[in-house]
PDB file of C-alpha atoms in Angstrom:
ATOM      1  CA  MET A  18     -12.944 -48.788 -12.992  1.00  0.00           C
ATOM      2  CA  ALA A  19     -10.145 -49.849 -15.366  1.00  0.00           C
ATOM      3  CA  PHE A  20      -7.120 -51.406 -13.714  1.00  0.00           C
ATOM      4  CA  ASP A  21      -3.975 -49.267 -13.876  1.00  0.00           C
ATOM      5  CA  PRO A  22      -0.836 -51.384 -13.204  1.00  0.00           C
ATOM      6  CA  ASP A  23       1.313 -48.262 -12.760  1.00  0.00           C
ATOM      7  CA  ARG A  24      -0.456 -46.755  -9.753  1.00  0.00           C
ATOM      8  CA  LEU A  25       1.525 -46.280  -6.557  1.00  0.00           C
ATOM      9  CA  ASP A  26      -1.318 -45.131  -4.306  1.00  0.00           C
ATOM     10  CA  LYS A  27      -2.927 -48.563  -4.019  1.00  0.00           C
ATOM     11  CA  ARG A  28      -0.378 -49.953  -1.570  1.00  0.00           C
ATOM     12  CA  ASP A  29      -2.182 -50.681   1.698  1.00  0.00           C
ATOM     13  CA  ALA A  30      -0.054 -50.914   4.849  1.00  0.00           C
ATOM     14  CA  ARG A  31      -2.963 -52.629   6.621  1.00  0.00           C
ATOM     15  CA  ALA A  32      -2.935 -55.411   4.035  1.00  0.00           C
ATOM     16  CA  VAL A  33       0.823 -55.797   4.519  1.00  0.00           C
ATOM     17  CA  ARG A  34       0.378 -56.044   8.298  1.00  0.00           C
ATOM     18  CA  ALA A  35      -2.371 -58.622   7.832  1.00  0.00           C
ATOM     19  CA  ILE A  36      -0.386 -60.899   5.534  1.00  0.00           C
ATOM     20  CA  LEU A  37       2.994 -60.584   7.263  1.00  0.00           C
ATOM     21  CA  PRO A  38       2.293 -63.250   9.959  1.00  0.00           C
ATOM     22  CA  ILE A  39       1.257 -65.688   7.212  1.00  0.00           C
ATOM     23  CA  ALA A  40       4.332 -64.914   5.114  1.00  0.00           C
ATOM     24  CA  ARG A  41       6.522 -65.281   8.210  1.00  0.00           C
ATOM     25  CA  LEU A  42       4.921 -68.628   9.083  1.00  0.00           C
ATOM     26  CA  ILE A  43       5.443 -70.005   5.565  1.00  0.00           C
ATOM     27  CA  SER A  44       9.018 -68.747   5.447  1.00  0.00           C
ATOM     28  CA  GLU A  45      10.062 -70.004   8.866  1.00  0.00           C
ATOM     29  CA  ARG A  46       8.081 -73.233   9.246  1.00  0.00           C
ATOM     30  CA  TYR A  47       7.544 -74.551   5.719  1.00  0.00           C
ATOM     31  CA  LEU A  48      10.615 -73.193   3.932  1.00  0.00           C
ATOM     32  CA  ARG A  49      12.905 -73.152   7.000  1.00  0.00           C
ATOM     33  CA  LEU A  50      14.314 -69.794   5.973  1.00  0.00           C
ATOM     34  CA  HIS A  51      17.755 -68.829   7.277  1.00  0.00           C
ATOM     35  CA  ARG A  52      18.742 -65.172   6.921  1.00  0.00           C
ATOM     36  CA  ASP A  53      21.892 -63.172   7.424  1.00  0.00           C
ATOM     37  CA  GLY A  54      23.065 -59.674   6.592  1.00  0.00           C
ATOM     38  CA  LEU A  55      19.902 -57.960   7.843  1.00  0.00           C
ATOM     39  CA  GLU A  56      22.038 -55.150   9.231  1.00  0.00           C
ATOM     40  CA  HIS A  57      22.540 -54.017   5.638  1.00  0.00           C
ATOM     41  CA  ILE A  58      18.791 -53.428   5.304  1.00  0.00           C
ATOM     42  CA  GLU A  59      18.785 -51.431   8.523  1.00  0.00           C
ATOM     43  CA  GLN A  60      21.709 -49.412   7.190  1.00  0.00           C
ATOM     44  CA  VAL A  61      19.519 -47.953   4.392  1.00  0.00           C
ATOM     45  CA  ALA A  62      16.249 -47.840   6.329  1.00  0.00           C
ATOM     46  CA  ARG A  63      15.969 -44.050   6.124  1.00  0.00           C
ATOM     47  CA  GLU A  64      16.763 -43.530   2.459  1.00  0.00           C
ATOM     48  CA  PRO A  65      15.428 -44.563  -0.961  1.00  0.00           C
ATOM     49  CA  VAL A  66      17.165 -47.682  -2.185  1.00  0.00           C
ATOM     50  CA  LEU A  67      17.013 -50.276  -4.936  1.00  0.00           C
ATOM     51  CA  PHE A  68      16.961 -53.845  -3.599  1.00  0.00           C
ATOM     52  CA  VAL A  69      18.181 -56.232  -6.312  1.00  0.00           C
ATOM     53  CA  SER A  70      17.589 -59.971  -6.061  1.00  0.00           C
ATOM     54  CA  ASN A  71      17.873 -63.182  -8.054  1.00  0.00           C
ATOM     55  CA  HIS A  72      14.588 -64.725  -9.208  1.00  0.00           C
ATOM     56  CA  ASN A  73      13.584 -68.361  -8.801  1.00  0.00           C
ATOM     57  CA  GLY A  74      10.700 -70.637  -9.623  1.00  0.00           C
ATOM     58  CA  GLY A  75       8.353 -68.376 -11.563  1.00  0.00           C
ATOM     59  CA  ILE A  76       4.852 -67.390 -10.495  1.00  0.00           C
ATOM     60  CA  SER A  77       4.869 -69.577  -7.365  1.00  0.00           C
ATOM     61  CA  GLY A  78       8.526 -69.174  -6.539  1.00  0.00           C
ATOM     62  CA  PRO A  79       8.951 -68.991  -2.756  1.00  0.00           C
ATOM     63  CA  ASP A  80      11.829 -66.517  -3.014  1.00  0.00           C
ATOM     64  CA  LEU A  81       9.422 -63.597  -3.289  1.00  0.00           C
ATOM     65  CA  THR A  82       7.570 -64.613  -0.107  1.00  0.00           C
ATOM     66  CA  CYS A  83      10.825 -64.972   1.823  1.00  0.00           C
ATOM     67  CA  THR A  84      12.293 -61.721   0.499  1.00  0.00           C
ATOM     68  CA  LEU A  85       9.216 -59.575   1.071  1.00  0.00           C
ATOM     69  CA  ALA A  86       8.629 -61.048   4.534  1.00  0.00           C
ATOM     70  CA  THR A  87      12.236 -60.207   5.430  1.00  0.00           C
ATOM     71  CA  LEU A  88      11.977 -56.642   4.118  1.00  0.00           C
ATOM     72  CA  TRP A  89       8.565 -55.976   5.690  1.00  0.00           C
ATOM     73  CA  GLU A  90       9.684 -57.352   9.036  1.00  0.00           C
ATOM     74  CA  THR A  91      12.963 -55.426   9.053  1.00  0.00           C
ATOM     75  CA  LEU A  92      11.658 -52.111   7.693  1.00  0.00           C
ATOM     76  CA  GLY A  93       8.115 -52.173   9.067  1.00  0.00           C
ATOM     77  CA  SER A  94       4.829 -52.362   7.164  1.00  0.00           C
ATOM     78  CA  GLU A  95       4.485 -48.576   6.995  1.00  0.00           C
ATOM     79  CA  THR A  96       7.723 -48.168   5.044  1.00  0.00           C
ATOM     80  CA  PRO A  97       6.817 -47.579   1.372  1.00  0.00           C
ATOM     81  CA  LEU A  98       8.303 -50.604  -0.380  1.00  0.00           C
ATOM     82  CA  TYR A  99       7.314 -51.477  -3.950  1.00  0.00           C
ATOM     83  CA  ALA A 100       8.048 -54.685  -5.854  1.00  0.00           C
ATOM     84  CA  LEU A 101       8.459 -54.284  -9.609  1.00  0.00           C
ATOM     85  CA  ALA A 102       6.265 -57.028 -11.098  1.00  0.00           C
ATOM     86  CA  HIS A 103       6.432 -58.478 -14.594  1.00  0.00           C
ATOM     87  CA  ASP A 104       4.161 -57.116 -17.311  1.00  0.00           C
ATOM     88  CA  PHE A 105       2.575 -60.530 -17.751  1.00  0.00           C
ATOM     89  CA  VAL A 106       1.252 -60.542 -14.197  1.00  0.00           C
ATOM     90  CA  MET A 107       0.226 -56.901 -14.112  1.00  0.00           C
ATOM     91  CA  ARG A 108      -1.331 -56.704 -17.586  1.00  0.00           C
ATOM     92  CA  GLN A 109      -2.454 -60.215 -18.526  1.00  0.00           C
ATOM     93  CA  LEU A 110      -3.444 -61.587 -15.104  1.00  0.00           C
ATOM     94  CA  THR A 111      -5.191 -58.426 -13.959  1.00  0.00           C
ATOM     95  CA  PRO A 112      -7.175 -59.964 -11.051  1.00  0.00           C
ATOM     96  CA  LEU A 113      -3.865 -61.138  -9.585  1.00  0.00           C
ATOM     97  CA  GLY A 114      -2.236 -57.821 -10.426  1.00  0.00           C
ATOM     98  CA  ARG A 115      -5.013 -55.927  -8.688  1.00  0.00           C
ATOM     99  CA  LEU A 116      -4.511 -58.045  -5.557  1.00  0.00           C
ATOM    100  CA  LEU A 117      -0.722 -57.726  -5.589  1.00  0.00           C
ATOM    101  CA  GLN A 118      -0.991 -53.970  -6.008  1.00  0.00           C
ATOM    102  CA  ARG A 119      -2.327 -53.754  -2.449  1.00  0.00           C
ATOM    103  CA  PHE A 120       0.976 -55.196  -1.223  1.00  0.00           C
ATOM    104  CA  GLY A 121       3.097 -52.780  -3.230  1.00  0.00           C
ATOM    105  CA  ALA A 122       3.357 -54.412  -6.660  1.00  0.00           C
ATOM    106  CA  VAL A 123       3.754 -52.069  -9.623  1.00  0.00           C
ATOM    107  CA  ARG A 124       4.430 -52.855 -13.283  1.00  0.00           C
ATOM    108  CA  ALA A 125       8.146 -53.255 -13.884  1.00  0.00           C
ATOM    109  CA  SER A 126       9.533 -50.401 -15.957  1.00  0.00           C
ATOM    110  CA  PRO A 127      12.394 -47.915 -15.541  1.00  0.00           C
ATOM    111  CA  GLU A 128       9.882 -45.087 -15.349  1.00  0.00           C
ATOM    112  CA  ASN A 129       7.985 -46.680 -12.471  1.00  0.00           C
ATOM    113  CA  ALA A 130      11.198 -47.518 -10.631  1.00  0.00           C
ATOM    114  CA  LEU A 131      12.277 -43.876 -10.883  1.00  0.00           C
ATOM    115  CA  ARG A 132       8.853 -42.698  -9.684  1.00  0.00           C
ATOM    116  CA  VAL A 133       9.172 -44.927  -6.614  1.00  0.00           C
ATOM    117  CA  LEU A 134      12.678 -43.723  -5.783  1.00  0.00           C
ATOM    118  CA  ASP A 135      11.859 -40.069  -6.478  1.00  0.00           C
ATOM    119  CA  ARG A 136       9.176 -40.374  -3.800  1.00  0.00           C
ATOM    120  CA  GLY A 137      11.819 -41.419  -1.294  1.00  0.00           C
ATOM    121  CA  ALA A 138      10.453 -44.973  -1.262  1.00  0.00           C
ATOM    122  CA  LYS A 139      12.201 -48.320  -1.766  1.00  0.00           C
ATOM    123  CA  ALA A 140      11.989 -50.657  -4.749  1.00  0.00           C
ATOM    124  CA  LEU A 141      12.626 -54.378  -5.135  1.00  0.00           C
ATOM    125  CA  VAL A 142      13.652 -55.495  -8.614  1.00  0.00           C
ATOM    126  CA  TYR A 143      14.512 -58.822 -10.244  1.00  0.00           C
ATOM    127  CA  PRO A 144      16.741 -57.952 -13.228  1.00  0.00           C
ATOM    128  CA  GLY A 145      16.659 -61.499 -14.605  1.00  0.00           C
ATOM    129  CA  GLY A 146      12.860 -61.547 -14.829  1.00  0.00           C
ATOM    130  CA  ASP A 147      11.564 -64.511 -16.822  1.00  0.00           C
ATOM    131  CA  LEU A 148      15.069 -65.346 -18.101  1.00  0.00           C
ATOM    132  CA  GLU A 149      16.087 -66.253 -14.560  1.00  0.00           C
ATOM    133  CA  ALA A 150      12.806 -67.362 -13.018  1.00  0.00           C
ATOM    134  CA  PHE A 151      12.200 -69.946 -15.747  1.00  0.00           C
ATOM    135  CA  ARG A 152      15.778 -71.106 -16.321  1.00  0.00           C
ATOM    136  CA  HIS A 153      16.485 -74.828 -16.536  1.00  0.00           C
ATOM    137  CA  SER A 154      17.051 -76.488 -13.164  1.00  0.00           C
ATOM    138  CA  ARG A 155      20.617 -77.328 -14.119  1.00  0.00           C
ATOM    139  CA  ASP A 156      21.279 -73.571 -13.924  1.00  0.00           C
ATOM    140  CA  ARG A 157      19.615 -73.163 -10.530  1.00  0.00           C
ATOM    141  CA  ASP A 158      22.856 -71.971  -8.918  1.00  0.00           C
ATOM    142  CA  ARG A 159      23.578 -69.284 -11.515  1.00  0.00           C
ATOM    143  CA  ILE A 160      22.629 -65.608 -11.585  1.00  0.00           C
ATOM    144  CA  VAL A 161      21.055 -65.156 -15.032  1.00  0.00           C
ATOM    145  CA  TRP A 162      20.452 -61.579 -16.134  1.00  0.00           C
ATOM    146  CA  GLY A 163      21.497 -61.625 -19.765  1.00  0.00           C
ATOM    147  CA  GLU A 164      22.676 -58.191 -20.874  1.00  0.00           C
ATOM    148  CA  ARG A 165      20.067 -56.195 -18.964  1.00  0.00           C
ATOM    149  CA  THR A 166      21.294 -52.941 -17.427  1.00  0.00           C
ATOM    150  CA  GLY A 167      18.031 -51.081 -16.802  1.00  0.00           C
ATOM    151  CA  PHE A 168      18.178 -51.461 -13.025  1.00  0.00           C
ATOM    152  CA  MET A 169      21.690 -49.996 -12.900  1.00  0.00           C
ATOM    153  CA  ARG A 170      20.707 -47.021 -15.054  1.00  0.00           C
ATOM    154  CA  VAL A 171      17.789 -46.378 -12.687  1.00  0.00           C
ATOM    155  CA  ALA A 172      20.004 -46.521  -9.582  1.00  0.00           C
ATOM    156  CA  GLN A 173      22.601 -44.224 -11.150  1.00  0.00           C
ATOM    157  CA  ARG A 174      20.041 -41.708 -12.382  1.00  0.00           C
ATOM    158  CA  ALA A 175      18.261 -41.637  -9.008  1.00  0.00           C
ATOM    159  CA  GLY A 176      21.556 -41.544  -7.090  1.00  0.00           C
ATOM    160  CA  VAL A 177      20.551 -44.401  -4.767  1.00  0.00           C
ATOM    161  CA  ALA A 178      22.375 -47.412  -3.364  1.00  0.00           C
ATOM    162  CA  VAL A 179      21.928 -50.901  -4.766  1.00  0.00           C
ATOM    163  CA  VAL A 180      21.445 -53.511  -2.028  1.00  0.00           C
ATOM    164  CA  PRO A 181      21.805 -57.076  -3.377  1.00  0.00           C
ATOM    165  CA  ILE A 182      19.689 -59.858  -1.870  1.00  0.00           C
ATOM    166  CA  VAL A 183      20.775 -63.403  -2.729  1.00  0.00           C
ATOM    167  CA  VAL A 184      18.392 -66.343  -2.299  1.00  0.00           C
ATOM    168  CA  HIS A 185      19.513 -69.965  -2.481  1.00  0.00           C
ATOM    169  CA  GLY A 186      17.263 -73.021  -2.574  1.00  0.00           C
ATOM    170  CA  ALA A 187      14.092 -71.510  -4.014  1.00  0.00           C
ATOM    171  CA  HIS A 188      14.768 -72.810  -7.529  1.00  0.00           C
ATOM    172  CA  ARG A 189      14.399 -76.343  -6.218  1.00  0.00           C
ATOM    173  CA  SER A 190      10.716 -75.685  -5.457  1.00  0.00           C
ATOM    174  CA  ALA A 191       9.932 -77.281  -8.850  1.00  0.00           C
ATOM    175  CA  PHE A 192      12.099 -79.075 -11.412  1.00  0.00           C
ATOM    176  CA  ILE A 193      12.156 -77.096 -14.661  1.00  0.00           C
ATOM    177  CA  PHE A 194      13.222 -79.648 -17.278  1.00  0.00           C
ATOM    178  CA  HIS A 195      12.643 -77.410 -20.310  1.00  0.00           C
ATOM    179  CA  ASP A 196      12.756 -73.616 -20.415  1.00  0.00           C
ATOM    180  CA  GLY A 197      10.561 -73.595 -23.525  1.00  0.00           C
ATOM    181  CA  GLU A 198      12.322 -70.776 -25.333  1.00  0.00           C
ATOM    182  CA  TRP A 199      11.288 -72.089 -28.756  1.00  0.00           C
ATOM    183  CA  ILE A 200       7.693 -72.505 -27.566  1.00  0.00           C
ATOM    184  CA  ALA A 201       7.636 -68.878 -26.431  1.00  0.00           C
ATOM    185  CA  ARG A 202       8.921 -67.802 -29.848  1.00  0.00           C
ATOM    186  CA  ALA A 203       6.296 -69.906 -31.634  1.00  0.00           C
ATOM    187  CA  MET A 204       3.527 -68.381 -29.480  1.00  0.00           C
ATOM    188  CA  ARG A 205       4.992 -64.882 -29.895  1.00  0.00           C
ATOM    189  CA  LEU A 206       4.893 -64.438 -26.131  1.00  0.00           C
ATOM    190  CA  GLU A 207       7.482 -61.689 -26.165  1.00  0.00           C
ATOM    191  CA  ARG A 208       5.233 -59.531 -28.339  1.00  0.00           C
ATOM    192  CA  TRP A 209       2.162 -59.615 -26.100  1.00  0.00           C
ATOM    193  CA  GLY A 210       3.503 -60.775 -22.747  1.00  0.00           C
ATOM    194  CA  ARG A 211       7.189 -59.759 -22.673  1.00  0.00           C
ATOM    195  CA  LEU A 212       8.050 -63.406 -22.038  1.00  0.00           C
ATOM    196  CA  ARG A 213      10.935 -65.263 -23.664  1.00  0.00           C
ATOM    197  CA  LYS A 214      10.373 -68.555 -21.817  1.00  0.00           C
ATOM    198  CA  PHE A 215       7.531 -71.124 -21.651  1.00  0.00           C
ATOM    199  CA  PRO A 216       8.732 -73.476 -18.894  1.00  0.00           C
ATOM    200  CA  LEU A 217       7.789 -77.112 -18.447  1.00  0.00           C
ATOM    201  CA  ALA A 218       8.278 -78.317 -14.881  1.00  0.00           C
ATOM    202  CA  LEU A 219       7.750 -81.264 -12.577  1.00  0.00           C
ATOM    203  CA  ALA A 220       5.724 -79.752  -9.766  1.00  0.00           C
ATOM    204  CA  LEU A 221       3.024 -80.429  -7.202  1.00  0.00           C
ATOM    205  CA  PRO A 222       0.115 -81.029  -7.450  1.00  0.00           C
ATOM    206  CA  TRP A 223      -0.039 -81.325 -11.259  1.00  0.00           C
ATOM    207  CA  GLY A 224       2.885 -83.616 -11.916  1.00  0.00           C
ATOM    208  CA  ILE A 225       3.775 -81.496 -14.932  1.00  0.00           C
ATOM    209  CA  ALA A 226       3.184 -77.736 -14.754  1.00  0.00           C
ATOM    210  CA  VAL A 227       2.884 -76.159 -18.203  1.00  0.00           C
ATOM    211  CA  GLY A 228       3.681 -72.551 -18.984  1.00  0.00           C
ATOM    212  CA  PRO A 229       4.618 -69.418 -17.027  1.00  0.00           C
ATOM    213  CA  TRP A 230       1.120 -68.960 -15.605  1.00  0.00           C
ATOM    214  CA  ALA A 231       0.773 -72.374 -13.925  1.00  0.00           C
ATOM    215  CA  PRO A 232       0.643 -72.018 -10.108  1.00  0.00           C
ATOM    216  CA  TYR A 233       2.091 -74.897  -8.129  1.00  0.00           C
ATOM    217  CA  LEU A 234       2.869 -75.957  -4.573  1.00  0.00           C
ATOM    218  CA  PRO A 235       6.561 -75.263  -3.883  1.00  0.00           C
ATOM    219  CA  LEU A 236       8.502 -78.189  -2.484  1.00  0.00           C
ATOM    220  CA  PRO A 237       9.615 -77.534   1.113  1.00  0.00           C
ATOM    221  CA  PHE A 238      13.342 -77.280   0.504  1.00  0.00           C
ATOM    222  CA  PRO A 239      15.162 -74.997   2.971  1.00  0.00           C
ATOM    223  CA  ILE A 240      15.954 -71.515   1.711  1.00  0.00           C
ATOM    224  CA  ARG A 241      18.860 -69.305   2.655  1.00  0.00           C
ATOM    225  CA  LEU A 242      18.756 -65.542   2.147  1.00  0.00           C
ATOM    226  CA  ARG A 243      21.746 -63.225   2.404  1.00  0.00           C
ATOM    227  CA  VAL A 244      21.704 -59.438   2.173  1.00  0.00           C
ATOM    228  CA  LEU A 245      24.935 -57.928   0.884  1.00  0.00           C
ATOM    229  CA  PRO A 246      26.345 -54.491   1.782  1.00  0.00           C
ATOM    230  CA  PRO A 247      24.997 -51.473  -0.131  1.00  0.00           C
ATOM    231  CA  MET A 248      26.812 -50.691  -3.366  1.00  0.00           C
ATOM    232  CA  ARG A 249      26.925 -47.184  -4.844  1.00  0.00           C
ATOM    233  CA  PHE A 250      27.834 -46.184  -8.384  1.00  0.00           C
ATOM    234  CA  THR A 251      28.161 -42.656  -9.715  1.00  0.00           C
ATOM    235  CA  SER A 252      26.705 -41.664 -13.061  1.00  0.00           C
ATOM    236  CA  THR A 253      30.182 -41.788 -14.586  1.00  0.00           C
ATOM    237  CA  VAL A 254      30.470 -45.570 -14.164  1.00  0.00           C
ATOM    238  CA  ASP A 255      29.570 -47.623 -17.216  1.00  0.00           C
ATOM    239  CA  PRO A 256      26.219 -49.367 -16.469  1.00  0.00           C
ATOM    240  CA  CYS A 257      27.456 -52.645 -17.959  1.00  0.00           C
ATOM    241  CA  ALA A 258      30.529 -52.610 -15.736  1.00  0.00           C
ATOM    242  CA  ALA A 259      28.406 -51.739 -12.679  1.00  0.00           C
ATOM    243  CA  ARG A 260      25.967 -54.550 -13.491  1.00  0.00           C
ATOM    244  CA  ASP A 261      28.825 -57.027 -13.759  1.00  0.00           C
ATOM    245  CA  ILE A 262      30.212 -55.943 -10.383  1.00  0.00           C
ATOM    246  CA  VAL A 263      26.840 -56.463  -8.696  1.00  0.00           C
ATOM    247  CA  ARG A 264      26.259 -59.763 -10.480  1.00  0.00           C
ATOM    248  CA  ALA A 265      29.724 -61.052  -9.535  1.00  0.00           C
ATOM    249  CA  ALA A 266      29.149 -60.194  -5.870  1.00  0.00           C
ATOM    250  CA  MET A 267      25.799 -61.985  -5.908  1.00  0.00           C
ATOM    251  CA  GLN A 268      27.197 -65.008  -7.724  1.00  0.00           C
ATOM    252  CA  GLY A 269      29.964 -65.228  -5.151  1.00  0.00           C
ATOM    253  CA  ALA A 270      27.401 -65.221  -2.341  1.00  0.00           C
ATOM    254  CA  LEU A 271      25.304 -67.825  -4.165  1.00  0.00           C
ATOM    255  CA  ASP A 272      28.359 -70.030  -4.639  1.00  0.00           C
ATOM    256  CA  ASP A 273      29.176 -69.675  -0.951  1.00  0.00           C
TER     257      ASP A 273
END
């Protein structure tokens, strides 16, 4: 049967329950995760919501493990939570996409985000995508979203709260010494993979990890995760202005 990256009925709560102890062990023991602001997750536990986070470290970035473990543990494995995953993973790495779909991954698009929220479920989105995940290590303490406003338009159209989740430390899991923007242009990655970066990184166990598809072993730097209070914007607010408000709040937390 052909793989459909847009399906929502493949999420398996049993698979989430099975992997949660492993994700918790990695987060707490290996990455020494420290969390605060969990009461803000509990505050929106009974309503559809758009969780918005900063992205770090690419395909093996430990931020996703820490964030999902936190959300699953706080909300419960039965709560329908979907993570909007990049086209490259869901369309080009289909065996991985098929596996991730069991844990709630769905191809990132405004239409899919609205489908999730219209069902009364919760969505996790990384507005920066590859721009942020593959940024140079000198920018590791910056929220990098470019001019993207799609997530805000989704939240406003669906009438749901935006709950920011800020992760610090995960971008030290590998040292990205070149974001490879010109390489991505030369390979026309944006055309077939929606990728504008081709990172080169110092990472275990390869020494040098080449490209956005190279898995690596994250270095065990401690990670701190902070959930900010829900933010609500009516449809009359300019999406660019709303995005900048959310980004400023997250940058302030990251700076702190």
